[in-house]
PDB file of C-alpha atoms in Angstrom:
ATOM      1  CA  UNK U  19      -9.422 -14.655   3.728  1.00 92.00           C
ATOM      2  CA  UNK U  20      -9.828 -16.206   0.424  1.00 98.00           C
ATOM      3  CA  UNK U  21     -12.216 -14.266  -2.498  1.00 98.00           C
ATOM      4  CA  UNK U  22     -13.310 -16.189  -5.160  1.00 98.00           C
ATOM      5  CA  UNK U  23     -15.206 -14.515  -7.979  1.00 98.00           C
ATOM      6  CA  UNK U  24     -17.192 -16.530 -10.207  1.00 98.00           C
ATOM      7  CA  UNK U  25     -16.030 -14.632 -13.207  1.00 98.00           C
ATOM      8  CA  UNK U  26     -18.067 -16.743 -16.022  1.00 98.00           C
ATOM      9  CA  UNK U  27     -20.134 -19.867 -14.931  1.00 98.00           C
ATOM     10  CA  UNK U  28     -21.143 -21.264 -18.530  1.00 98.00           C
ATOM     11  CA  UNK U  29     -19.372 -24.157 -20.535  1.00 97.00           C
ATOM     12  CA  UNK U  30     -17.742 -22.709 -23.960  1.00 95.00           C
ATOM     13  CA  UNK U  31     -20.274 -21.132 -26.220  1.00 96.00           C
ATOM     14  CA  UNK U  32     -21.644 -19.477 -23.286  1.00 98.00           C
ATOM     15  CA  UNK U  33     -25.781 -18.917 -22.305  1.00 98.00           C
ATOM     16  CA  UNK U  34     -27.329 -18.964 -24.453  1.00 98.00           C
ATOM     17  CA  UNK U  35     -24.991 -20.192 -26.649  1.00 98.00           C
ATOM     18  CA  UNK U  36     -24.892 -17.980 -30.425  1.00 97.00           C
ATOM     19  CA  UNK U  37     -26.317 -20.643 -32.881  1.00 97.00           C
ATOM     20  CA  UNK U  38     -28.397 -22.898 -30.355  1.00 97.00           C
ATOM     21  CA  UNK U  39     -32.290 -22.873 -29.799  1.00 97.00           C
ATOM     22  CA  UNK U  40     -32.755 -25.446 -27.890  1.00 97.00           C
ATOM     23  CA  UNK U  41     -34.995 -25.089 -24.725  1.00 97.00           C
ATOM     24  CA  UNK U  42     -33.156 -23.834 -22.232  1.00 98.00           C
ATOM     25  CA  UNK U  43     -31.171 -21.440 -25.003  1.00 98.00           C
ATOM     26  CA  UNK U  44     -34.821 -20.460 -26.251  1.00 98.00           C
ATOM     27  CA  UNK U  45     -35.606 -19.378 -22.513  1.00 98.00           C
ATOM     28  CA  UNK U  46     -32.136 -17.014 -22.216  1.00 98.00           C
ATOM     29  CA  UNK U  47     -32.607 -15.763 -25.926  1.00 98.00           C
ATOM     30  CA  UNK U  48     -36.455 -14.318 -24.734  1.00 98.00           C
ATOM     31  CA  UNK U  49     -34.722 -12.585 -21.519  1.00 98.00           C
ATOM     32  CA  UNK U  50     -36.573 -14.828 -19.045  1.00 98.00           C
ATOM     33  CA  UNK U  51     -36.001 -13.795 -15.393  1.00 98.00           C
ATOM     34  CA  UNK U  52     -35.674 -17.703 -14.679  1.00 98.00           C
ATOM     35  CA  UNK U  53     -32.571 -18.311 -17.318  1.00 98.00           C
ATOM     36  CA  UNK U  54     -29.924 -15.137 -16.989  1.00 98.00           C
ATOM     37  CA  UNK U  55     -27.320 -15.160 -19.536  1.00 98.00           C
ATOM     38  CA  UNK U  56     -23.723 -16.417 -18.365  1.00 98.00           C
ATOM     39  CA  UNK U  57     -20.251 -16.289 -19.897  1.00 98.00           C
ATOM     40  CA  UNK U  58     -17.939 -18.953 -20.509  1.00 98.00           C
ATOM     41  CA  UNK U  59     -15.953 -20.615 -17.296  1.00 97.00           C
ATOM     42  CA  UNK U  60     -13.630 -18.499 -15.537  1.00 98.00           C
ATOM     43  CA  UNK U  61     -12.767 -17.637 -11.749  1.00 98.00           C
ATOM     44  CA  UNK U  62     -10.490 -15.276 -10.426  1.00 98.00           C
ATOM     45  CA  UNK U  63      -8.471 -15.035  -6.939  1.00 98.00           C
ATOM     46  CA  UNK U  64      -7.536 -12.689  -4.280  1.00 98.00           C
ATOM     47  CA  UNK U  65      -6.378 -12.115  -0.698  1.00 98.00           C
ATOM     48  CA  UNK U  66      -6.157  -8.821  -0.721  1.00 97.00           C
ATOM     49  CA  UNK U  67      -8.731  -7.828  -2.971  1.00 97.00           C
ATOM     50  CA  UNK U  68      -5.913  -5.346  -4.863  1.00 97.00           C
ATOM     51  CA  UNK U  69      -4.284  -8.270  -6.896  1.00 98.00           C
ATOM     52  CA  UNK U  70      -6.190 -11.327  -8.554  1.00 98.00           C
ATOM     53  CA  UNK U  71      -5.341 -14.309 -10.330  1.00 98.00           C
ATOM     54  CA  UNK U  72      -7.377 -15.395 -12.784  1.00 98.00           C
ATOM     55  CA  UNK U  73      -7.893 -19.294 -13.698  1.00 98.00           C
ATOM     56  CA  UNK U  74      -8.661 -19.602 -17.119  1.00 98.00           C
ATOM     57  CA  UNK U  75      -9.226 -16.828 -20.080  1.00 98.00           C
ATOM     58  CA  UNK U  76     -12.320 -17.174 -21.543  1.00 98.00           C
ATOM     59  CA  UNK U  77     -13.178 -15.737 -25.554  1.00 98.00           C
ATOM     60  CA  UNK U  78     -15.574 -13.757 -22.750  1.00 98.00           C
ATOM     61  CA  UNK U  79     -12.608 -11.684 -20.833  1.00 98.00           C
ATOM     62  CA  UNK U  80     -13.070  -8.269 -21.886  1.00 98.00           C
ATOM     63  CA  UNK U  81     -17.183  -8.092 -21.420  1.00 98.00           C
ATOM     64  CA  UNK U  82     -16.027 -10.080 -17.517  1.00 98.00           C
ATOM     65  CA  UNK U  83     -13.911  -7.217 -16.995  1.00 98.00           C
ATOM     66  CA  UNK U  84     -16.139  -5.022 -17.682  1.00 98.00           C
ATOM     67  CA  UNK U  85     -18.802  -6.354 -15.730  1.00 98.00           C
ATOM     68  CA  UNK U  86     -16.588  -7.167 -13.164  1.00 98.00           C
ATOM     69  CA  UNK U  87     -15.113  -3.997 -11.097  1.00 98.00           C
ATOM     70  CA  UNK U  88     -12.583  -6.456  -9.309  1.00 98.00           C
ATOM     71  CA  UNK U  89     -10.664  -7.315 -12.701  1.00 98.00           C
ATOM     72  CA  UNK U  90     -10.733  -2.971 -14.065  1.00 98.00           C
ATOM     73  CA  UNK U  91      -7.817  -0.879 -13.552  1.00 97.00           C
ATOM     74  CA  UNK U  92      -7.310   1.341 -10.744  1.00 96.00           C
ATOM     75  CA  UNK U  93      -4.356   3.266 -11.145  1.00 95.00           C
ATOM     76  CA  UNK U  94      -2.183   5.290 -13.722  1.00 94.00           C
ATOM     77  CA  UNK U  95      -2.412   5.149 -17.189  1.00 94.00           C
ATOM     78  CA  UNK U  96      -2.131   1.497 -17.751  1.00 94.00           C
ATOM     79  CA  UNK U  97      -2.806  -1.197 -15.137  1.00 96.00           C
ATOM     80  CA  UNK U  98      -5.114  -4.547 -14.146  1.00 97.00           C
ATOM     81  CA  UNK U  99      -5.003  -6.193 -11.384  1.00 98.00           C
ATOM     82  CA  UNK U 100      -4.540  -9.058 -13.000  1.00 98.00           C
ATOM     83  CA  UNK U 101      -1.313 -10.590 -11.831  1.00 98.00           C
ATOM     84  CA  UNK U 102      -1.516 -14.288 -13.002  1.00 98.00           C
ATOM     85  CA  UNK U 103      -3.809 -16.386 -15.253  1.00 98.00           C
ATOM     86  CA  UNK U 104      -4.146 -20.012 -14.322  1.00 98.00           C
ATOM     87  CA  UNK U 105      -5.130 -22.598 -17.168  1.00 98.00           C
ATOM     88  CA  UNK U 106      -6.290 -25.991 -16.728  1.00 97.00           C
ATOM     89  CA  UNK U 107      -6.204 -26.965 -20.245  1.00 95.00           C
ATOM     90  CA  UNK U 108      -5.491 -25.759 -23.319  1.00 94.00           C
ATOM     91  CA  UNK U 109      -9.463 -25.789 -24.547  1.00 94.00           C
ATOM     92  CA  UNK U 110     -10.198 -22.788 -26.608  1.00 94.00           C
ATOM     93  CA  UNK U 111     -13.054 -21.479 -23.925  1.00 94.00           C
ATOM     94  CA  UNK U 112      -9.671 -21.678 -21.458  1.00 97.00           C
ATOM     95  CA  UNK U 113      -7.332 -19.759 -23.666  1.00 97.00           C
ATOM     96  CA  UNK U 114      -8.993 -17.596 -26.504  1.00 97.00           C
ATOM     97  CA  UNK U 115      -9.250 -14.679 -23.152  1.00 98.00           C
ATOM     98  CA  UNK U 116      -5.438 -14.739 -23.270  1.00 98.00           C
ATOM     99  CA  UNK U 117      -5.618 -12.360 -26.227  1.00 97.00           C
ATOM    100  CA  UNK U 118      -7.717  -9.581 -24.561  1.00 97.00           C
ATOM    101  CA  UNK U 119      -4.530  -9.250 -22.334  1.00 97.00           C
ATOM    102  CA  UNK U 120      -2.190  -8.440 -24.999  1.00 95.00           C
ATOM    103  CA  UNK U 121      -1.847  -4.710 -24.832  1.00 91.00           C
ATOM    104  CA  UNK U 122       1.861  -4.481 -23.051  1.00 89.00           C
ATOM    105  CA  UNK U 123       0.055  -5.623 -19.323  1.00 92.00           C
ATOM    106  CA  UNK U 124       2.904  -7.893 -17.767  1.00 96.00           C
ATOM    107  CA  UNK U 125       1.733 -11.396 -16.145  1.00 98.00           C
ATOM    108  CA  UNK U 126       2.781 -14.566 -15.331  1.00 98.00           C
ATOM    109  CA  UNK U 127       0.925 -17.181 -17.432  1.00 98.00           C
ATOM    110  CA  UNK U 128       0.901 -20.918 -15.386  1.00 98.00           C
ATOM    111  CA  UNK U 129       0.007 -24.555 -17.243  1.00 98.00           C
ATOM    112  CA  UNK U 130       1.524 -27.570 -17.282  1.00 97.00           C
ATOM    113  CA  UNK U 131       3.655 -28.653 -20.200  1.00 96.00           C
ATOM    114  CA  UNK U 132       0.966 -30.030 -22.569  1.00 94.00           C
ATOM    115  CA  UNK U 133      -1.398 -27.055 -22.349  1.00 96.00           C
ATOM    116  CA  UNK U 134       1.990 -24.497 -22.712  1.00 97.00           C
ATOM    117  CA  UNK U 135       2.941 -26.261 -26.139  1.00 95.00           C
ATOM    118  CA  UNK U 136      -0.622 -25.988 -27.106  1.00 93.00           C
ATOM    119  CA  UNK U 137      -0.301 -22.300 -26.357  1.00 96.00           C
ATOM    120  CA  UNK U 138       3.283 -21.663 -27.889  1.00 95.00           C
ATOM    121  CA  UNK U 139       2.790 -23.890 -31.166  1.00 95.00           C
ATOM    122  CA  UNK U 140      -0.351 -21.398 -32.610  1.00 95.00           C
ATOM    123  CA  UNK U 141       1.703 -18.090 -33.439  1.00 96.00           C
ATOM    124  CA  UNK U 142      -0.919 -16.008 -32.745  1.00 97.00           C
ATOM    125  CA  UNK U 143       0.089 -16.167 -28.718  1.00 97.00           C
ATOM    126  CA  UNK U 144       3.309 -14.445 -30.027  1.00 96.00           C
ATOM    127  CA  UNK U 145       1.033 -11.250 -29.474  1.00 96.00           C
ATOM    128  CA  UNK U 146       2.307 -12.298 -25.405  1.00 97.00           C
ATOM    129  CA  UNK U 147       6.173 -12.628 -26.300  1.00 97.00           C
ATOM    130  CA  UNK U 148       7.693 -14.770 -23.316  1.00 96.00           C
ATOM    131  CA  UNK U 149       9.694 -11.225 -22.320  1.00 96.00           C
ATOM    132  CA  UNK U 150       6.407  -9.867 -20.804  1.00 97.00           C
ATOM    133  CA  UNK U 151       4.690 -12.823 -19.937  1.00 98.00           C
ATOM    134  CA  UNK U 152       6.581 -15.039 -18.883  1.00 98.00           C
ATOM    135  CA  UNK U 153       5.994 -19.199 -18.921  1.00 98.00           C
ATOM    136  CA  UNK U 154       5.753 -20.738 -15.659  1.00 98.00           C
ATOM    137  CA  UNK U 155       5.526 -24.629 -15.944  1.00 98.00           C
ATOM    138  CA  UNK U 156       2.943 -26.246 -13.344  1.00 98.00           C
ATOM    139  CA  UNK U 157       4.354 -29.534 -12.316  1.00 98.00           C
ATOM    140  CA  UNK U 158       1.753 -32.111 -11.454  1.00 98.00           C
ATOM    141  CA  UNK U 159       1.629 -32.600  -7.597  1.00 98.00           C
ATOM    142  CA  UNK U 160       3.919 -30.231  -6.809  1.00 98.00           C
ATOM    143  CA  UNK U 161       2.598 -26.972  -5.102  1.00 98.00           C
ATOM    144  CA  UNK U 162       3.639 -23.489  -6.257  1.00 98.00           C
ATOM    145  CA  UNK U 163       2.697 -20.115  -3.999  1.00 98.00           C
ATOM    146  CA  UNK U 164       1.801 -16.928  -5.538  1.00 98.00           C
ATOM    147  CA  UNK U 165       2.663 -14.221  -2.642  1.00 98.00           C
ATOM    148  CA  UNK U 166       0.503 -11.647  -1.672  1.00 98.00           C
ATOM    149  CA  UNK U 167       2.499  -9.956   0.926  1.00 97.00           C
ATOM    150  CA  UNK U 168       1.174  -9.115   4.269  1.00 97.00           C
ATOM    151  CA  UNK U 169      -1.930 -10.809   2.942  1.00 97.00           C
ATOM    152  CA  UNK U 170      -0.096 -14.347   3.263  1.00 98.00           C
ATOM    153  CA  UNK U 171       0.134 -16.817  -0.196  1.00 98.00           C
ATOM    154  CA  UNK U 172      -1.870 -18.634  -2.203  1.00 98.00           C
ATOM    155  CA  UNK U 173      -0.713 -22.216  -2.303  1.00 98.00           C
ATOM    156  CA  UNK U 174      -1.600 -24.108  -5.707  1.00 98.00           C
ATOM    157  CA  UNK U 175      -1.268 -28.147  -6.509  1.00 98.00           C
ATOM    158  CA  UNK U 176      -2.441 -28.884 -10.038  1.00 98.00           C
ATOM    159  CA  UNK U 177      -3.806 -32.204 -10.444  1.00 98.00           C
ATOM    160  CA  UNK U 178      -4.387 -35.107 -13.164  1.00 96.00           C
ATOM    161  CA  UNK U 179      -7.829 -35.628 -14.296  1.00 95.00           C
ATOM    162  CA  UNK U 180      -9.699 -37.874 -16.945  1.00 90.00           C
ATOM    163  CA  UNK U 181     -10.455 -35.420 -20.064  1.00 85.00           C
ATOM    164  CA  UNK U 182      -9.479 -35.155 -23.950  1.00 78.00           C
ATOM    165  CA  UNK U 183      -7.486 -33.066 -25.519  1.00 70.00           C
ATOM    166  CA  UNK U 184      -8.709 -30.019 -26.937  1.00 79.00           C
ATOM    167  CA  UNK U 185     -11.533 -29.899 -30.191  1.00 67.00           C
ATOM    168  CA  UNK U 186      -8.445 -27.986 -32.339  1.00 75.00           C
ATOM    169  CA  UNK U 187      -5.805 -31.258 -30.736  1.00 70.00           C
ATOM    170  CA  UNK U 188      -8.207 -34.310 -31.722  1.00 60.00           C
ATOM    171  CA  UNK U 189      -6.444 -37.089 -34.538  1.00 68.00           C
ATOM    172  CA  UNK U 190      -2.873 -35.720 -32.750  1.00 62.00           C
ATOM    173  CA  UNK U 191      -2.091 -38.559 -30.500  1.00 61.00           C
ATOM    174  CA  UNK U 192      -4.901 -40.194 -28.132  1.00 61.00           C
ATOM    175  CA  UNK U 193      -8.137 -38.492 -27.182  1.00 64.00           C
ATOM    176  CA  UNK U 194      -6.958 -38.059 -23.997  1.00 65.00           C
ATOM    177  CA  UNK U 195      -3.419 -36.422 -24.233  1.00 68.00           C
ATOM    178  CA  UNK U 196      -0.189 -36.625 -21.759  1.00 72.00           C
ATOM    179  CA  UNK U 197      -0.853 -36.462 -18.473  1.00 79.00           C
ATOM    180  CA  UNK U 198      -1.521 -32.488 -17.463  1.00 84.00           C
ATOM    181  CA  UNK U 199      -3.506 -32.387 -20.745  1.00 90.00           C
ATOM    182  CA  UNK U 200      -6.649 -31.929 -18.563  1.00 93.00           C
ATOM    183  CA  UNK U 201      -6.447 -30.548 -14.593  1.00 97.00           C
ATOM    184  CA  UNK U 202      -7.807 -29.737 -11.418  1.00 98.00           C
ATOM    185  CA  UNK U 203      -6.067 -27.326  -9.199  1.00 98.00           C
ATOM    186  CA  UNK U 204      -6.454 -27.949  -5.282  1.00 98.00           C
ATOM    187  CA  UNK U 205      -6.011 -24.142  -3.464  1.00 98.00           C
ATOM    188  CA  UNK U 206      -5.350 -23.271  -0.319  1.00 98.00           C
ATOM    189  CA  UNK U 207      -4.557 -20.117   1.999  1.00 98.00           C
ATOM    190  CA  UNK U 208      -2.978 -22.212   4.720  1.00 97.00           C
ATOM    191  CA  UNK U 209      -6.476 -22.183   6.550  1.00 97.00           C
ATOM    192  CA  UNK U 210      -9.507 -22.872   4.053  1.00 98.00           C
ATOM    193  CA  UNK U 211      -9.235 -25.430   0.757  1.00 98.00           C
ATOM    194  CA  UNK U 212     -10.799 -24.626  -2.747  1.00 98.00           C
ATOM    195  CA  UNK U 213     -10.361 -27.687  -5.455  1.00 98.00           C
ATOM    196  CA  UNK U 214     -11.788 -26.100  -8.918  1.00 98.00           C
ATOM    197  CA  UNK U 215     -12.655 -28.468 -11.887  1.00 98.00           C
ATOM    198  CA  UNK U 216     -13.847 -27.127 -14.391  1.00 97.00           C
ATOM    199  CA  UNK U 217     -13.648 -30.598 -16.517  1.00 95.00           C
ATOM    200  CA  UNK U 218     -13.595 -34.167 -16.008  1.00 94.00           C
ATOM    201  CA  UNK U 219     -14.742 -36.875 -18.082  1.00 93.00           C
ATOM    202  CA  UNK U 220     -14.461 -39.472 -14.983  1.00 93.00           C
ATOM    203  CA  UNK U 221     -14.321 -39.755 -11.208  1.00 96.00           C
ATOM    204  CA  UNK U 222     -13.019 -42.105  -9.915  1.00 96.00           C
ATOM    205  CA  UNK U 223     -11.227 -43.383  -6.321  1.00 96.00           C
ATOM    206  CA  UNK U 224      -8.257 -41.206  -6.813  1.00 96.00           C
ATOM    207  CA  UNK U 225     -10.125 -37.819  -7.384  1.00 97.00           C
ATOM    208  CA  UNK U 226     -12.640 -39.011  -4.626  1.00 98.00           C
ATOM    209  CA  UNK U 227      -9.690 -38.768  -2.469  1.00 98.00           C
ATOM    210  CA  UNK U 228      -8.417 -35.569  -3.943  1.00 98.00           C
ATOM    211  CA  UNK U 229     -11.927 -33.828  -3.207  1.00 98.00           C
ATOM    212  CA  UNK U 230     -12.440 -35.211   0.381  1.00 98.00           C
ATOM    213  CA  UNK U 231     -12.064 -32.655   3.162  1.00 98.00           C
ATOM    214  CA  UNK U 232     -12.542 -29.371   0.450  1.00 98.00           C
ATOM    215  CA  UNK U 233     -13.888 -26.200   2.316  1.00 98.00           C
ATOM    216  CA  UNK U 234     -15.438 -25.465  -1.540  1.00 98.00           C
ATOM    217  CA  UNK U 235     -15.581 -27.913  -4.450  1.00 98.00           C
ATOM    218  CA  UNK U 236     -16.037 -26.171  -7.852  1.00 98.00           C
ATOM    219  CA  UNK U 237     -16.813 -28.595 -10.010  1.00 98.00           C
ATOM    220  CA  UNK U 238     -17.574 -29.745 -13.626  1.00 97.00           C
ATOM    221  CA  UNK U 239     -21.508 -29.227 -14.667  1.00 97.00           C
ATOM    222  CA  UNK U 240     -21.439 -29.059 -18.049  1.00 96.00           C
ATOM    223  CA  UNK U 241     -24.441 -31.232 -18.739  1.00 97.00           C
ATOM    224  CA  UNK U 242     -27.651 -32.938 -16.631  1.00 98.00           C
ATOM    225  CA  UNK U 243     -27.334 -36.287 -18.356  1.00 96.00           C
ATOM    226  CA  UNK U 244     -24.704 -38.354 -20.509  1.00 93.00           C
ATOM    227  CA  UNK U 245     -26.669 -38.230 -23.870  1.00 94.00           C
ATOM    228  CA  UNK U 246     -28.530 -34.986 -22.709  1.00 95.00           C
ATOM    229  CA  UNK U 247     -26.903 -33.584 -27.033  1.00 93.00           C
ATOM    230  CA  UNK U 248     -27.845 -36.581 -28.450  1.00 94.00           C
ATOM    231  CA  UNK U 249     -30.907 -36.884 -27.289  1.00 95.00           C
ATOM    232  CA  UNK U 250     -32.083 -33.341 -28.111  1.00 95.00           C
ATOM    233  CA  UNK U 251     -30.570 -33.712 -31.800  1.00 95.00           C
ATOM    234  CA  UNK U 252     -27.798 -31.260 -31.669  1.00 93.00           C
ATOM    235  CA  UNK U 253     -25.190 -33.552 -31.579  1.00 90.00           C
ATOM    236  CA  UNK U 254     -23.852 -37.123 -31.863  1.00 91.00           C
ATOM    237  CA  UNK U 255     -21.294 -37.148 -29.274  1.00 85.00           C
ATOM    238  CA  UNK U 256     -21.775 -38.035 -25.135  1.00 83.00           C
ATOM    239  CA  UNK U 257     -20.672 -36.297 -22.273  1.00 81.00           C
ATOM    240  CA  UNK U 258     -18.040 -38.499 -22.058  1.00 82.00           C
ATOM    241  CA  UNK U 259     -16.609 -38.473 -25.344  1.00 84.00           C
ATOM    242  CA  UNK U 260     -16.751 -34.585 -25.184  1.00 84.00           C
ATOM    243  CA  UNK U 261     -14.585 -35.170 -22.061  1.00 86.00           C
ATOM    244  CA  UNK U 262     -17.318 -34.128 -19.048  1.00 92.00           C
ATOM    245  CA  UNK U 263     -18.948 -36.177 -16.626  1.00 95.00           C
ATOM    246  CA  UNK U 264     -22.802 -35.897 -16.426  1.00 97.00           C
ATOM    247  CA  UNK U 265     -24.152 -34.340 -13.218  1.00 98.00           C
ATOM    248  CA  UNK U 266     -26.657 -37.155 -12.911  1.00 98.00           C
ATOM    249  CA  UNK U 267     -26.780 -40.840 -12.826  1.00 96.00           C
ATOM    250  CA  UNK U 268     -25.319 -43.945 -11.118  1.00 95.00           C
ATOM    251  CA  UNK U 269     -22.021 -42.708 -12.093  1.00 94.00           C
ATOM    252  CA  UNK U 270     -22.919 -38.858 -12.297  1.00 97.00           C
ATOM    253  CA  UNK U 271     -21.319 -36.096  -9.920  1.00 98.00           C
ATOM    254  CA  UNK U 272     -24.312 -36.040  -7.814  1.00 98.00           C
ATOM    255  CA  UNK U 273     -24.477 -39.546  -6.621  1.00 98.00           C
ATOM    256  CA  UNK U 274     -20.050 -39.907  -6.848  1.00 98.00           C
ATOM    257  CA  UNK U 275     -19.508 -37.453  -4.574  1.00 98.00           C
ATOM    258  CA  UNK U 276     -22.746 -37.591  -2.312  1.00 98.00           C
ATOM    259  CA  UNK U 277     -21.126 -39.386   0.695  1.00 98.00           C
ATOM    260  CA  UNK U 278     -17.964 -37.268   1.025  1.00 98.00           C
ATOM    261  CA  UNK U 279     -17.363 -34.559   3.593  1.00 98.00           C
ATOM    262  CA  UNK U 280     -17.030 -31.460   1.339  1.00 98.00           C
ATOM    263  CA  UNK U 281     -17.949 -27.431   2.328  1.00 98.00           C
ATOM    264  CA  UNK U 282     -19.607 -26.004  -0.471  1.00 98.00           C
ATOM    265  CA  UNK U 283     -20.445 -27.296  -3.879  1.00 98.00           C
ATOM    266  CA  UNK U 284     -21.231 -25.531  -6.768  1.00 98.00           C
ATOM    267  CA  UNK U 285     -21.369 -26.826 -10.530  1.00 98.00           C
ATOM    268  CA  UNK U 286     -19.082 -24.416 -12.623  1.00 98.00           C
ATOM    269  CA  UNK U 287     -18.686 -24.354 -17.057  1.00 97.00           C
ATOM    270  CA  UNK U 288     -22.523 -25.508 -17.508  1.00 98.00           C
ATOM    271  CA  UNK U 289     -23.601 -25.993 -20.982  1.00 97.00           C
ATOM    272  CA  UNK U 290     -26.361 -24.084 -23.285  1.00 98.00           C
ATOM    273  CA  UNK U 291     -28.265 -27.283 -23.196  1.00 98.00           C
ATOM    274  CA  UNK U 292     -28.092 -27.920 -19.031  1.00 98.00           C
ATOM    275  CA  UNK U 293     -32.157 -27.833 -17.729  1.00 98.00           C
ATOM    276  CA  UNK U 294     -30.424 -26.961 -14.526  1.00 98.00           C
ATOM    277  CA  UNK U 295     -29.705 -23.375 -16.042  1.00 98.00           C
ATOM    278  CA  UNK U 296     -33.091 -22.658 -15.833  1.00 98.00           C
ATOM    279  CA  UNK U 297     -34.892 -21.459 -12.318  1.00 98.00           C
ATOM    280  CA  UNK U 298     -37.734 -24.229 -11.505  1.00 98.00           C
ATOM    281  CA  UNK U 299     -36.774 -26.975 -13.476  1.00 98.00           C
ATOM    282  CA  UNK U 300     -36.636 -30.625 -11.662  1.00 98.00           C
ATOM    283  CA  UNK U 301     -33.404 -30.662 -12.523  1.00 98.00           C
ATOM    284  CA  UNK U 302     -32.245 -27.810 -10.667  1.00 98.00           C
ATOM    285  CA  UNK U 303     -34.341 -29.114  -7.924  1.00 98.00           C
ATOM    286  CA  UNK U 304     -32.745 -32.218  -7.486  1.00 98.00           C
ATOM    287  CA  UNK U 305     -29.397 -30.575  -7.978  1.00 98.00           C
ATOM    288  CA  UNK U 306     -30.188 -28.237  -5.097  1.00 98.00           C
ATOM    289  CA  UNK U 307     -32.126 -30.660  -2.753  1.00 98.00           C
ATOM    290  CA  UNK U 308     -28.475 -33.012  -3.080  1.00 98.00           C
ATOM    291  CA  UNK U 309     -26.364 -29.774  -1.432  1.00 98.00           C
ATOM    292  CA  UNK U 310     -25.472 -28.316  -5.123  1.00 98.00           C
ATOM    293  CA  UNK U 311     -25.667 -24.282  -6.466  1.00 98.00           C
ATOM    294  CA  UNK U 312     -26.011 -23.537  -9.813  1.00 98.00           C
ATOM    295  CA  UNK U 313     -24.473 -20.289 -10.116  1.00 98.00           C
ATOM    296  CA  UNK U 314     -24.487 -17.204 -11.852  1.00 98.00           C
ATOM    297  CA  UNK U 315     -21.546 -14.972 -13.193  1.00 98.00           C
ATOM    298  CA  UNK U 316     -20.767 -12.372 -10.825  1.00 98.00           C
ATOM    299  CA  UNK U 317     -21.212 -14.134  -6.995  1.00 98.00           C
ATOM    300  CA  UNK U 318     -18.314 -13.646  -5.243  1.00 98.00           C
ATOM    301  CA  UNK U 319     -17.597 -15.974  -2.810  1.00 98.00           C
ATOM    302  CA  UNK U 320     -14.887 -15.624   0.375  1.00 98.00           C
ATOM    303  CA  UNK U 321     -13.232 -18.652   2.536  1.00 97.00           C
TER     304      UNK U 321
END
């Protein structure tokens, strides 16, 4: 059996976000039962429930670990459970976490090449020499296992997706980086399939196919609509320029993926400014009447 804990379930910034009062923000700021608070994108996995690997280190780790009895150590005087951390980009919501784990805890830390020479180029990740946590390169396409003894393996494929490179990366090359700048990672136990992205700025025939057939799709939410920041004044960019797909819309998430046989879907790394956030919107209606959760951080889900 696969466990999947929805460790944080917001975009980067987090809900409410620290500077923002826009609606929805205004809503989390006043406590309203409706709009709960979430930390910034992260998920962890387990088969055993003893060992996890988390994918992606949000700036939130240490308050998810602390909310989060699955991730706090059990045993002698140092120890996590924490056996692996997972990153699908090199984004600063993905790998600011990476510092919380710095006191002498030994893990494997996996990427592809782009997002490790992201990591390894900003000295401050010298705080995790190589020694201690070691580099493991993710080829794209290529799966890798991470054993769990008697509890079988988890099986992991990263995957290309459209994106950008991160804020801290843009006027180095193109907006959208090598190839394993920005990826998905398609998970299986041997019996049930999770495919988790957590950004994508475009889907198209190739990640149709990818997502076909997945017992749980975790997917991109970060906002309702394309222009859903310029349109409330905060901000001049799109969703696509900022390197996310819009749930809604001809080209959205909701109508893409409508017609393909998927398990589960939930909308994962939703932004500040996302109505669907909010309890009783219409937007979180229509997201729910077209087979979609919105979650919060905390569910833990099992496959």
């Amino acid at each position: 059996m696969m466990r999947i804990l929805l460790v944080g379930t917001a975009a980067g910034g987090g809900f409410p976000q620290w500077n923002c009062r826009t609606p929805t923000s205004l809503k989390a700021w006043a406590g309203a039962a409706e709009a709960p608070a979430r930390s910034q994108s992260s998920i962890a996995l387990s088969l055993d429930g003893r060992r996890w690997v988390l994918v992606n280190a949000s700036p939130d780790l240490r308050s998810q670990i602390l909310a989060n009895r699955q991730l706090q150590p059990t045993q002698g005087l140092r120890h996590s459970p924490i056996s692996d951390v997972i990153l699908t980009g090199g984004d600063i919501d993905f790998v600011a976490g990476l510092l919380t784990l710095r006191e002498g805890h030994r893990f494997n830390l996996r990427a592809t090449a782009p997002t490790l020479a992201a990591v390894d180029a900003n000295p401050i990740f010298r705080a995790l020499p190589p020694d201690r946590v070691p580099r493991c390169e993710m080829a794209l396409d290529q799966s890798f296992a991470i054993d769990f003894g008697a509890a079988g393996a988890l099986h992991v494929e990263a995957f290309a997706v459209a994106g950008k490179v991160p804020l801290y990366l843009e006027g180095v090359g193109s907006l959208s980086g090598a190839p394993g700048t920005t990826v998905g990672l398609d998970i299986t136990d041997g019996h049930r399939r999770l495919v988790f992205v957590p950004g994508c700025a475009e889907i198209d025939d190739v990640l149709r196919h990818r997502l076909a057939g997945a017992d749980l799709l975790l997917f991109d939410g970060t906002l309702w609509q394309d222009d859903e920041l310029i349109a409330l004044g905060v901000s001049p960019k799109s969703g696509r320029r900022m390197g996310h797909v819009s749930m809604s819309g001809a080209h959205g998430t909701i109508a893409r993926l409508a017609d393909l046989p998927i398990g589960r879907r939930i909308f994962i790394h939703i932004n500040t400014t996302n109505p669907t956030l909010v309890a009783g919107t219409p937007e979180r209606a229509a997201a729910n009447r077209s087979g979609w959760h919105i979650p919060t951080d905390g569910e833990e889900l099992t496959l």
